[in-house]
Short mmCIF file of C-alpha atoms in Angstrom, two decimals:
data_model
loop_
_atom_site.label_atom_id
_atom_site.label_comp_id
_atom_site.label_asym_id
_atom_site.label_seq_id
_atom_site.Cartn_x
_atom_site.Cartn_y
_atom_site.Cartn_z
CA MET A 1 103.30 45.76 104.82
CA ALA A 2 102.92 48.54 107.50
CA THR A 3 100.64 51.68 106.53
CA LEU A 4 102.39 55.07 107.58
CA SER A 5 100.31 55.46 110.28
CA GLU A 6 100.87 52.25 111.85
CA LEU A 7 104.68 53.34 111.51
CA SER A 8 104.13 56.58 113.40
CA ASP A 9 105.54 56.60 116.72
CA ASP A 10 102.98 58.66 118.35
CA ARG A 11 99.68 56.78 117.92
CA PHE A 12 97.57 57.30 120.64
CA GLU A 13 96.75 53.64 121.21
CA ARG A 14 100.70 52.66 121.31
CA ARG A 15 101.21 55.66 123.90
CA HIS A 16 97.92 55.30 125.93
CA ILE A 17 95.76 52.55 125.46
CA GLY A 18 98.42 50.03 127.29
CA PRO A 19 97.77 46.39 125.97
CA ASP A 20 100.39 45.58 122.76
CA ASP A 21 99.68 42.95 120.16
CA ASP A 22 100.79 40.05 122.31
CA ASP A 23 98.85 40.98 124.85
CA VAL A 24 95.84 41.26 123.14
CA ALA A 25 96.48 38.02 121.57
CA ALA A 26 96.87 37.00 124.93
CA MET A 27 93.79 37.95 126.19
CA LEU A 28 91.91 36.81 123.08
CA LYS A 29 93.10 33.35 123.31
CA LEU A 30 91.83 33.49 126.76
CA VAL A 31 88.18 34.60 126.01
CA GLU A 32 88.41 32.08 122.70
CA HIS A 33 87.67 34.56 119.95
CA PRO A 34 90.16 34.80 117.23
CA SER A 35 89.99 39.01 116.81
CA LEU A 36 88.79 41.71 118.28
CA GLU A 37 86.02 42.08 115.80
CA ALA A 38 84.94 38.82 116.33
CA LEU A 39 84.87 39.66 120.34
CA SER A 40 83.18 42.81 119.23
CA ALA A 41 80.40 40.96 117.23
CA ALA A 42 79.62 38.45 119.88
CA ALA A 43 79.49 41.01 122.62
CA VAL A 44 77.56 43.72 120.90
CA PRO A 45 73.61 42.56 119.40
CA ALA A 46 73.54 43.22 115.67
CA ALA A 47 70.44 45.41 116.26
CA ILE A 48 72.33 48.30 117.60
CA ALA A 49 75.79 47.91 116.31
CA ASP A 50 76.91 50.93 114.27
CA GLU A 51 78.17 50.11 110.80
CA ALA A 52 78.94 53.61 110.48
CA LEU A 53 82.27 53.25 112.58
CA ASP A 54 83.69 51.64 109.77
CA ALA A 55 83.64 54.76 107.58
CA LEU A 56 85.69 56.40 110.32
CA PRO A 57 88.98 57.94 108.97
CA PRO A 58 92.47 56.66 110.16
CA ALA A 59 93.51 57.44 113.53
CA ALA A 60 95.63 61.15 113.82
CA SER A 61 99.07 60.79 115.42
CA GLU A 62 99.39 63.02 118.72
CA ALA A 63 101.36 65.67 116.40
CA GLU A 64 98.47 65.65 114.02
CA VAL A 65 95.57 66.00 116.80
CA LEU A 66 97.57 69.15 118.38
CA ALA A 67 98.08 70.50 114.66
CA GLU A 68 94.41 70.48 114.16
CA LEU A 69 93.28 71.85 117.42
CA ARG A 70 95.61 74.52 117.00
CA GLY A 71 93.66 75.27 113.77
CA LEU A 72 90.50 75.20 115.77
CA ALA A 73 92.00 77.40 118.33
CA GLY A 74 92.93 80.02 116.08
CA ARG A 75 89.34 80.40 114.80
CA ASN A 76 88.44 81.93 117.96
CA GLU A 77 89.22 85.51 118.73
CA VAL A 78 90.36 86.18 122.22
CA ALA A 79 88.77 89.51 123.34
CA VAL A 80 89.37 90.91 126.50
CA PRO A 81 86.62 89.80 128.86
CA MET A 82 84.66 92.85 130.72
CA ILE A 83 81.05 91.13 130.61
CA GLY A 84 81.27 89.96 134.34
CA LEU A 85 78.08 87.78 135.44
CA GLY A 86 80.27 85.65 137.65
CA TYR A 87 83.28 85.20 135.17
CA HIS A 88 86.16 87.22 135.44
CA ALA A 89 89.67 87.08 133.85
CA CYS A 90 92.54 86.36 136.66
CA VAL A 91 96.05 85.71 136.67
CA THR A 92 96.72 82.15 137.04
CA PRO A 93 100.37 82.43 138.97
CA PRO A 94 103.04 80.61 136.94
CA VAL A 95 104.09 78.43 139.83
CA ILE A 96 100.60 76.81 140.32
CA LEU A 97 100.08 76.91 136.44
CA ARG A 98 102.99 74.86 135.66
CA ASN A 99 103.08 72.71 139.10
CA VAL A 100 99.44 72.10 139.69
CA LEU A 101 97.30 72.37 136.31
CA GLU A 102 99.84 71.17 134.10
CA ASN A 103 101.51 68.58 136.50
CA PRO A 104 99.99 65.15 136.48
CA ALA A 105 101.12 64.88 140.14
CA TRP A 106 97.79 66.84 140.82
CA TYR A 107 95.77 66.74 137.32
CA THR A 108 95.86 62.97 137.66
CA ALA A 109 95.17 62.23 141.49
CA TYR A 110 91.76 60.56 142.28
CA THR A 111 89.18 62.46 144.00
CA PRO A 112 90.02 62.08 147.60
CA TYR A 113 88.00 58.98 148.62
CA GLN A 114 91.01 57.43 150.08
CA PRO A 115 92.75 59.51 152.60
CA GLU A 116 95.60 57.56 153.16
CA ILE A 117 96.82 58.13 149.71
CA SER A 118 95.09 61.74 149.78
CA GLN A 119 97.04 63.54 152.47
CA GLY A 120 98.31 66.27 150.03
CA ARG A 121 95.34 67.25 148.40
CA LEU A 122 93.59 66.91 151.58
CA GLU A 123 95.65 69.32 153.22
CA VAL A 124 95.10 71.83 150.35
CA LEU A 125 91.20 71.11 150.63
CA LEU A 126 91.08 71.97 154.15
CA ARG A 127 92.68 75.47 153.42
CA PHE A 128 90.23 76.01 150.87
CA GLN A 129 87.49 75.12 153.37
CA THR A 130 89.26 77.54 155.81
CA MET A 131 89.44 80.29 153.12
CA VAL A 132 85.70 80.16 152.85
CA GLU A 133 84.91 80.08 156.21
CA ASP A 134 87.12 83.10 157.03
CA LEU A 135 85.97 85.49 153.97
CA THR A 136 81.94 84.16 154.40
CA GLY A 137 82.12 84.57 158.52
CA LEU A 138 80.38 81.38 158.35
CA PRO A 139 81.76 78.29 160.54
CA VAL A 140 81.71 75.35 158.41
CA ALA A 141 82.32 75.06 154.61
CA ASN A 142 82.64 72.03 152.49
CA ALA A 143 85.36 70.87 150.11
CA SER A 144 83.70 72.57 147.06
CA MET A 145 81.11 72.47 144.64
CA LEU A 146 80.49 72.29 140.87
CA ASP A 147 79.98 75.81 140.10
CA GLU A 148 78.25 78.84 141.38
CA GLY A 149 74.85 77.74 139.78
CA THR A 150 74.49 74.33 141.18
CA ALA A 151 75.61 75.85 144.74
CA ALA A 152 72.91 77.75 145.04
CA ALA A 153 70.41 75.10 143.71
CA GLU A 154 72.08 73.12 146.78
CA ALA A 155 71.58 75.74 148.86
CA MET A 156 67.91 76.02 147.69
CA THR A 157 67.24 72.07 148.89
CA LEU A 158 69.34 72.64 151.78
CA ALA A 159 66.79 75.15 152.77
CA ARG A 160 63.91 73.18 152.07
CA ARG A 161 65.42 70.21 154.53
CA ALA A 162 66.20 72.80 157.19
CA SER A 163 63.15 75.15 157.25
CA LYS A 164 60.01 74.07 159.07
CA ALA A 165 57.66 75.99 156.46
CA SER A 166 54.87 74.02 154.97
CA PRO A 167 55.17 72.17 151.64
CA ASP A 168 53.54 75.17 149.89
CA ALA A 169 56.14 77.72 151.04
CA VAL A 170 58.35 79.13 148.14
CA PHE A 171 62.07 79.75 147.32
CA VAL A 172 62.64 83.27 146.59
CA VAL A 173 65.27 84.16 144.34
CA ASP A 174 66.82 87.90 143.83
CA ALA A 175 66.22 89.57 140.83
CA ALA A 176 69.55 90.52 140.74
CA ALA A 177 71.02 87.19 140.75
CA LEU A 178 73.41 86.02 138.28
CA PRO A 179 71.14 84.63 135.34
CA GLN A 180 72.60 81.27 134.94
CA THR A 181 72.03 80.84 138.77
CA ILE A 182 68.47 81.41 138.20
CA ASP A 183 68.27 79.27 135.41
CA VAL A 184 69.82 76.43 137.38
CA VAL A 185 67.75 76.66 140.52
CA ARG A 186 64.56 76.82 138.14
CA THR A 187 65.65 73.95 136.39
CA ARG A 188 66.49 72.10 139.86
CA ALA A 189 63.61 72.94 141.58
CA GLU A 190 60.88 71.48 138.98
CA PRO A 191 61.57 68.07 139.39
CA LEU A 192 61.35 68.48 143.25
CA GLY A 193 58.23 70.28 143.09
CA LEU A 194 59.69 73.15 145.02
CA PRO A 195 57.71 76.90 143.94
CA VAL A 196 60.45 79.34 142.71
CA VAL A 197 59.40 83.21 143.16
CA VAL A 198 62.13 85.80 141.34
CA ALA A 199 61.55 89.23 143.13
CA ASP A 200 63.32 92.48 143.04
CA LEU A 201 64.78 92.11 146.57
CA ALA A 202 67.01 95.19 146.38
CA GLY A 203 63.94 97.74 145.75
CA GLY A 204 61.92 97.04 148.87
CA GLY A 205 64.10 96.03 151.39
CA GLY A 206 62.69 93.37 153.72
CA GLY A 207 59.27 94.25 152.29
CA ALA A 208 60.31 93.13 149.27
CA LEU A 209 59.39 89.36 150.02
CA PRO A 210 56.08 87.86 148.81
CA GLU A 211 53.27 87.28 150.94
CA GLY A 212 52.52 83.79 151.83
CA GLU A 213 55.13 81.12 153.79
CA VAL A 214 58.50 81.26 152.25
CA PHE A 215 61.28 78.87 152.97
CA GLY A 216 64.47 80.32 152.00
CA VAL A 217 65.92 83.34 149.93
CA VAL A 218 68.83 84.04 148.10
CA VAL A 219 70.35 87.31 147.43
CA GLN A 220 73.41 88.38 145.41
CA TYR A 221 75.99 90.25 146.78
CA PRO A 222 76.95 92.23 144.94
CA GLY A 223 74.38 92.04 142.48
CA ALA A 224 74.69 90.77 138.65
CA SER A 225 74.41 94.53 137.74
CA GLY A 226 76.96 95.69 139.95
CA GLN A 227 74.88 97.08 142.85
CA VAL A 228 76.19 97.02 146.13
CA TRP A 229 73.42 97.11 148.99
CA ASP A 230 73.01 96.07 152.19
CA PRO A 231 70.49 93.06 152.17
CA SER A 232 70.78 92.80 155.76
CA ALA A 233 66.89 93.81 156.05
CA VAL A 234 65.75 90.97 153.81
CA LEU A 235 67.57 88.21 155.98
CA ALA A 236 66.11 89.35 158.89
CA ALA A 237 62.88 89.25 157.34
CA ALA A 238 63.30 86.02 155.76
CA ARG A 239 64.64 84.65 159.42
CA GLU A 240 61.38 86.17 161.10
CA ARG A 241 59.28 83.98 158.76
CA GLY A 242 60.91 80.71 159.39
CA ALA A 243 63.16 80.63 156.03
CA ILE A 244 66.76 80.17 155.53
CA GLY A 245 68.67 83.22 154.06
CA VAL A 246 71.04 82.32 151.54
CA VAL A 247 73.81 85.06 150.14
CA ALA A 248 75.59 84.17 147.08
CA ALA A 249 78.60 86.18 147.11
CA ASP A 250 81.40 87.23 145.25
CA LEU A 251 84.54 86.07 147.29
CA LEU A 252 87.13 88.58 146.41
CA ALA A 253 84.67 91.46 146.87
CA LEU A 254 84.39 90.03 150.25
CA CYS A 255 87.58 91.34 151.06
CA LEU A 256 86.33 94.73 151.09
CA LEU A 257 82.81 93.95 152.29
CA ARG A 258 81.08 92.81 155.21
CA SER A 259 80.71 89.08 155.26
CA PRO A 260 77.55 86.99 154.50
CA ALA A 261 77.56 86.09 158.30
CA GLU A 262 77.74 89.74 159.71
CA LEU A 263 74.81 90.59 157.31
CA GLY A 264 72.90 87.68 159.04
CA ALA A 265 73.34 85.11 156.68
CA ASP A 266 72.28 81.34 157.32
CA VAL A 267 74.27 80.22 154.29
CA ALA A 268 76.62 81.39 151.49
CA CYS A 269 77.65 80.27 148.01
CA GLY A 270 79.28 81.46 145.07
CA THR A 271 82.41 80.33 142.93
CA THR A 272 86.26 80.66 143.21
CA GLN A 273 86.81 80.92 139.73
CA ARG A 274 88.63 84.42 140.09
CA PHE A 275 91.04 82.72 142.33
CA GLY A 276 93.46 82.04 139.90
CA VAL A 277 91.19 79.57 137.74
CA PRO A 278 91.04 80.62 133.97
CA ILE A 279 87.45 81.18 132.81
CA GLY A 280 87.50 78.33 130.53
CA PHE A 281 84.48 79.30 128.42
CA GLY A 282 82.45 78.69 131.54
CA GLY A 283 84.00 76.24 133.23
CA PRO A 284 85.03 74.05 135.27
CA HIS A 285 85.11 76.22 138.27
CA ALA A 286 84.99 75.45 142.07
CA GLY A 287 81.77 76.42 143.60
CA TYR A 288 81.73 77.07 147.24
CA LEU A 289 78.99 76.31 149.94
CA ALA A 290 79.28 77.40 153.98
CA VAL A 291 76.52 77.33 156.76
CA ARG A 292 76.17 78.43 160.12
CA SER A 293 76.02 76.58 163.22
CA GLY A 294 73.48 74.11 163.57
CA LEU A 295 72.96 73.05 159.51
CA GLU A 296 76.22 70.90 159.19
CA ARG A 297 74.29 67.88 159.05
CA SER A 298 72.51 68.98 156.15
CA LEU A 299 75.75 70.30 154.32
CA PRO A 300 75.84 68.76 150.90
CA GLY A 301 79.24 66.94 149.52
CA ARG A 302 82.28 66.26 151.33
CA LEU A 303 83.79 68.06 154.47
CA VAL A 304 87.73 67.42 155.09
CA GLY A 305 88.44 67.22 159.19
CA VAL A 306 91.56 66.86 160.97
CA SER A 307 91.91 63.50 162.91
CA VAL A 308 94.97 61.21 164.09
CA ASP A 309 96.28 58.17 162.56
CA ALA A 310 97.05 54.71 164.27
CA ASP A 311 100.16 56.41 165.30
CA GLY A 312 98.69 59.53 166.83
CA ALA A 313 99.93 61.90 164.33
CA PRO A 314 97.33 64.35 162.77
CA ALA A 315 96.10 63.10 159.45
CA THR A 316 93.30 64.45 157.08
CA ARG A 317 90.01 62.47 156.16
CA LEU A 318 86.50 63.10 154.49
CA ALA A 319 84.77 63.71 157.81
CA LEU A 320 81.47 64.25 155.94
CA GLN A 321 80.02 62.50 152.60
CA THR A 322 76.64 62.98 152.05
CA ARG A 323 76.37 61.95 148.35
CA GLU A 324 74.13 59.16 147.35
CA GLN A 325 77.02 57.18 146.20
CA HIS A 326 78.37 57.34 149.88
CA ILE A 327 75.47 56.87 151.89
CA ARG A 328 71.73 55.16 151.93
CA ARG A 329 69.63 57.15 149.15
CA GLU A 330 66.85 58.16 151.52
CA LYS A 331 69.79 59.59 153.83
CA ALA A 332 71.58 61.91 151.27
CA THR A 333 71.73 65.29 150.59
CA SER A 334 72.86 65.52 147.23
CA ASN A 335 73.32 63.12 144.08
CA ILE A 336 75.20 65.19 142.06
CA CYS A 337 79.09 65.23 142.24
CA THR A 338 79.45 67.78 144.80
CA ALA A 339 83.18 68.28 144.20
CA GLN A 340 85.71 70.34 141.95
CA VAL A 341 88.98 69.03 143.72
CA LEU A 342 91.79 70.17 141.10
CA LEU A 343 89.85 73.31 140.69
CA ALA A 344 89.36 73.86 144.13
CA VAL A 345 93.16 72.93 145.14
CA MET A 346 94.37 76.04 142.63
CA ALA A 347 92.02 78.12 144.07
CA ALA A 348 93.49 77.39 147.95
CA LEU A 349 96.99 77.89 146.51
CA TYR A 350 96.03 81.18 144.89
CA THR A 351 94.79 82.47 148.33
CA GLN A 352 98.13 80.93 150.29
CA TYR A 353 100.22 82.65 147.28
CA HIS A 354 98.99 85.75 147.70
CA GLY A 355 97.54 86.02 151.64
CA PRO A 356 95.22 88.51 153.11
CA ASP A 357 97.15 91.48 152.10
CA GLY A 358 97.75 90.56 148.36
CA LEU A 359 93.92 89.58 148.20
CA ARG A 360 93.06 92.99 149.59
CA ARG A 361 95.32 94.95 147.17
CA ILE A 362 93.76 92.62 143.94
CA ALA A 363 90.45 93.50 145.39
CA GLY A 364 91.18 97.09 145.98
CA ARG A 365 92.55 97.43 142.68
CA THR A 366 89.85 96.07 140.97
CA HIS A 367 87.46 98.30 142.67
CA ARG A 368 89.41 101.46 141.90
CA LEU A 369 89.52 100.76 138.26
CA ALA A 370 85.97 100.47 138.26
CA ALA A 371 85.23 103.64 139.95
CA LEU A 372 88.31 105.34 137.60
CA LEU A 373 85.68 104.01 134.56
CA ALA A 374 82.70 105.08 136.31
CA ASP A 375 84.15 108.70 136.76
CA GLY A 376 85.38 108.79 133.12
CA LEU A 377 81.90 107.98 132.04
CA ARG A 378 80.45 110.72 133.90
CA GLY A 379 83.05 113.10 132.62
CA ALA A 380 81.94 112.10 129.21
CA GLY A 381 78.46 112.70 130.03
CA VAL A 382 77.62 109.26 130.28
CA ALA A 383 75.07 108.15 133.41
CA VAL A 384 76.15 105.85 135.79
CA VAL A 385 73.09 104.03 137.21
CA HIS A 386 74.51 102.84 140.87
CA ASP A 387 76.41 104.85 142.71
CA ALA A 388 77.60 101.75 144.98
CA PHE A 389 79.38 98.60 142.85
CA PHE A 390 82.21 96.90 143.43
CA ASP A 391 83.98 95.82 140.43
CA THR A 392 80.43 96.25 137.46
CA VAL A 393 79.56 99.56 136.52
CA LEU A 394 76.29 100.02 134.72
CA ALA A 395 75.90 102.61 132.28
CA ARG A 396 72.81 104.02 130.76
CA VAL A 397 72.79 104.90 126.92
CA PRO A 398 69.61 105.19 125.74
CA GLY A 399 68.83 103.45 122.65
CA GLY A 400 72.66 103.39 122.04
CA ALA A 401 73.99 100.23 123.88
CA ALA A 402 74.40 97.85 120.92
CA ASP A 403 76.59 100.79 118.94
CA VAL A 404 78.76 101.08 122.35
CA VAL A 405 79.19 97.07 122.57
CA ALA A 406 80.10 96.98 119.17
CA ARG A 407 82.73 99.62 119.03
CA ALA A 408 84.29 97.87 122.29
CA ALA A 409 84.38 94.80 120.31
CA ALA A 410 85.93 96.16 117.31
CA ALA A 411 88.40 97.48 120.16
CA GLY A 412 89.18 93.94 121.15
CA ILE A 413 86.90 94.41 124.47
CA ASP A 414 83.59 92.19 125.29
CA ILE A 415 81.35 94.53 127.46
CA ARG A 416 77.85 93.37 128.18
CA LEU A 417 75.09 94.32 126.28
CA VAL A 418 72.26 94.69 129.28
CA ASP A 419 69.54 95.84 127.16
CA ALA A 420 68.80 98.82 124.42
CA ASP A 421 69.84 101.46 127.02
CA HIS A 422 72.21 99.81 129.29
CA VAL A 423 75.53 98.58 129.22
CA GLY A 424 77.59 96.77 131.87
CA ILE A 425 81.28 96.78 132.38
CA ALA A 426 83.48 94.51 134.97
CA THR A 427 86.75 95.19 135.64
CA ASP A 428 89.10 92.31 137.10
CA GLU A 429 92.71 91.45 138.43
CA THR A 430 94.14 91.75 134.54
CA THR A 431 92.14 95.40 133.83
CA THR A 432 94.77 98.29 133.08
CA PRO A 433 93.84 101.73 132.60
CA ALA A 434 95.09 101.52 128.97
CA ILE A 435 91.85 99.14 128.80
CA LEU A 436 89.73 101.31 130.34
CA GLY A 437 90.61 104.05 127.95
CA ARG A 438 89.60 101.67 125.05
CA VAL A 439 86.47 101.52 126.78
CA LEU A 440 85.76 104.73 127.07
CA SER A 441 86.64 105.42 123.47
CA ALA A 442 83.60 102.78 122.67
CA PHE A 443 81.26 105.54 124.48
CA GLY A 444 82.61 108.50 122.10
CA GLY A 445 85.56 109.82 124.24
CA GLY A 446 86.39 110.55 127.68
CA VAL A 447 89.25 111.42 130.04
CA LEU A 448 90.56 108.78 132.60
CA ALA A 449 92.07 110.74 135.82
CA ALA A 450 95.09 109.07 137.84
CA ASP A 451 93.04 107.91 140.61
CA ALA A 452 89.62 107.61 142.33
CA ASP A 453 87.94 107.29 145.45
CA ASP A 454 86.47 104.19 146.51
CA VAL A 455 82.67 103.93 146.40
CA LEU A 456 81.69 101.27 148.76
CA PRO A 457 79.14 102.22 151.56
CA ASP A 458 80.68 102.82 154.94
CA ASP A 459 78.25 100.64 156.56
CA LEU A 460 79.44 98.07 154.16
CA ARG A 461 83.30 98.12 154.40
CA ARG A 462 84.76 95.42 155.92
CA THR A 463 86.28 95.49 158.91
CA SER A 464 86.66 91.79 160.39
CA PRO A 465 89.96 90.06 159.78
CA PHE A 466 90.48 87.06 157.66
CA LEU A 467 92.92 84.54 156.53
CA GLU A 468 94.99 84.80 160.04
CA HIS A 469 95.86 81.14 159.73
CA PRO A 470 100.06 80.83 159.35
CA ALA A 471 99.32 79.11 156.03
CA PHE A 472 97.95 81.81 154.61
CA SER A 473 101.02 83.95 155.49
CA THR A 474 104.54 82.06 154.93
CA LEU A 475 104.26 81.00 150.84
CA HIS A 476 104.35 84.45 148.99
CA SER A 477 107.54 83.57 147.15
CA GLU A 478 107.79 81.60 143.97
CA THR A 479 110.41 79.07 146.01
CA SER A 480 108.53 78.40 148.84
CA MET A 481 105.46 77.64 147.04
CA LEU A 482 107.13 75.37 144.65
CA ARG A 483 108.60 73.55 147.66
CA GLU A 484 105.23 73.35 149.30
CA LEU A 485 103.86 72.07 145.92
CA ARG A 486 106.68 69.28 146.19
CA ARG A 487 106.11 68.23 149.94
CA LEU A 488 102.28 68.08 149.39
CA ALA A 489 102.63 65.79 146.15
CA ASP A 490 104.94 63.23 148.20
CA LEU A 491 101.89 62.92 150.14
CA ASP A 492 99.57 61.84 147.69
CA LEU A 493 99.33 59.02 145.04
CA ALA A 494 98.75 59.64 141.23
CA LEU A 495 99.44 58.44 138.34
CA ASP A 496 102.62 60.04 137.93
CA ARG A 497 103.78 57.18 140.54
CA THR A 498 101.50 54.05 139.93
CA MET A 499 97.79 52.91 138.58
CA ILE A 500 95.25 54.39 140.91
CA PRO A 501 93.25 51.35 142.89
CA LEU A 502 89.75 52.93 142.22
CA GLY A 503 87.90 54.19 139.00
CA SER A 504 86.80 57.50 138.66
CA CYS A 505 85.62 60.53 136.29
CA THR A 506 88.41 62.90 136.89
CA MET A 507 91.37 63.60 134.53
CA LYS A 508 93.77 61.03 135.60
CA LEU A 509 93.75 59.11 132.41
CA ASN A 510 93.66 61.55 129.71
CA ALA A 511 96.80 61.84 127.83
CA THR A 512 98.82 64.89 128.01
CA THR A 513 98.14 65.45 124.41
CA GLU A 514 94.28 66.01 125.42
CA MET A 515 95.40 67.98 128.16
CA GLU A 516 97.72 70.48 127.02
CA PRO A 517 95.01 72.74 125.01
CA VAL A 518 93.10 73.29 128.40
CA THR A 519 95.68 76.36 128.84
CA TRP A 520 95.51 77.82 125.42
CA PRO A 521 93.78 81.15 125.84
CA GLU A 522 92.02 80.81 122.86
CA PHE A 523 90.06 78.02 124.77
CA GLY A 524 91.25 78.85 128.51
CA GLY A 525 90.36 82.53 127.97
CA LEU A 526 86.83 83.07 126.43
CA HIS A 527 84.26 84.06 128.80
CA PRO A 528 80.91 81.96 128.25
CA PHE A 529 78.74 84.64 127.18
CA THR A 530 81.18 86.12 124.12
CA PRO A 531 79.13 86.61 121.07
CA ALA A 532 79.92 84.62 118.05
CA ARG A 533 81.85 86.54 115.83
#
């Protein structure tokens, strides 16, 4: 007699694994084993077989799994995330959320090694590269990185390859870099034997570089504390000493600030998370890496280029693939999975949906709200550490930082406990004046004005144009974007059409039941530095 579980119509194995009982019996007959258990016993040595698997509970149905996940999600308290440090709340346009992130035509598509079946994704990735190139001012960008930390680590190894400094030269990291970036760079440097020095680069201009040989330097722009400063002297000093200058830059800030290229950077890196990709408790997100002319062959990852097909029509292709999976190990520039295709696609489409004027408005509003908060804090007698900042205000509250953070948390807002005397508050696309009012209350009160002046340094304000390609000025309505997404999906091969001929570590074989919770705010809206409560 069948069990209740076996009678369920939404058992995972029935819906997703594939072979039915007749198929399994035919395969077992071919390999001459009477059952799956007998086949497993023949294949798995008894010494390593895990008998505890026999004690597993019965498989749950898909409905039961979703109910259990809902229960787990309900235990997460979703606060307003204002911690910053490279992770910011944003608005994923519903047309992109529904038709890309939740659409198997996009989330099951294979990482585009086969251009002939990947023209839609490659076209969007080309726009991703263009977006990064325009905002950073550098001429060549790859088709995404894992995240900002690994992008900075890849920039370090690129600098080591490109620099002519001696093997004893060091890599200098800005003390104002994001803490997770510093950790990833140090971790990546250790097995490679690359010495890393963390230094206060904002404090001493070009003279802040340590003595001795330097093969590369990375500065954070703006810094983790929010400070906006001009790193051009540091980059010039690095260049004079034969080092590669790297700027880890916030792309949204670059809509208002001078580009890394204008500051003298050889390389720019960072994340595109705040371009429409949910925080997701820290990831995954698409990082970026861009380089000046002359460093193209050292660029890790993949580069989308435009060619022509056999009929002479324009076609996109992967023009550069430098992972050791693709070329001989001794010539590879990276051995990590240097791409986040789905998230890079979302960031590029977000950019297209808003266009240059829309991004300027979002960046401008984010900055003005931070300036508004700073004015309110000063009016309440709270010292603001930096006069120039983009979206992060560093407040000094001697001995009272923990209490302020606790009061903000009680009001449903997470702000950053820097130390016993300092608190950081980051604004973003979702911030409202009402939220700022609750933040001021956590500091003991204060009056929020109707508006505030910009506080960006005049000599760092961006004057150069960006996103001038027609692709970024024609898809600002939902219907036009919807039709473009359909056009692009029709150029691709994904699981919604057929099986995919290559294996993959992407999400293409995940069931819808497994994908659905990704967009729940109890999972997708959590900041990675949210404290346990």
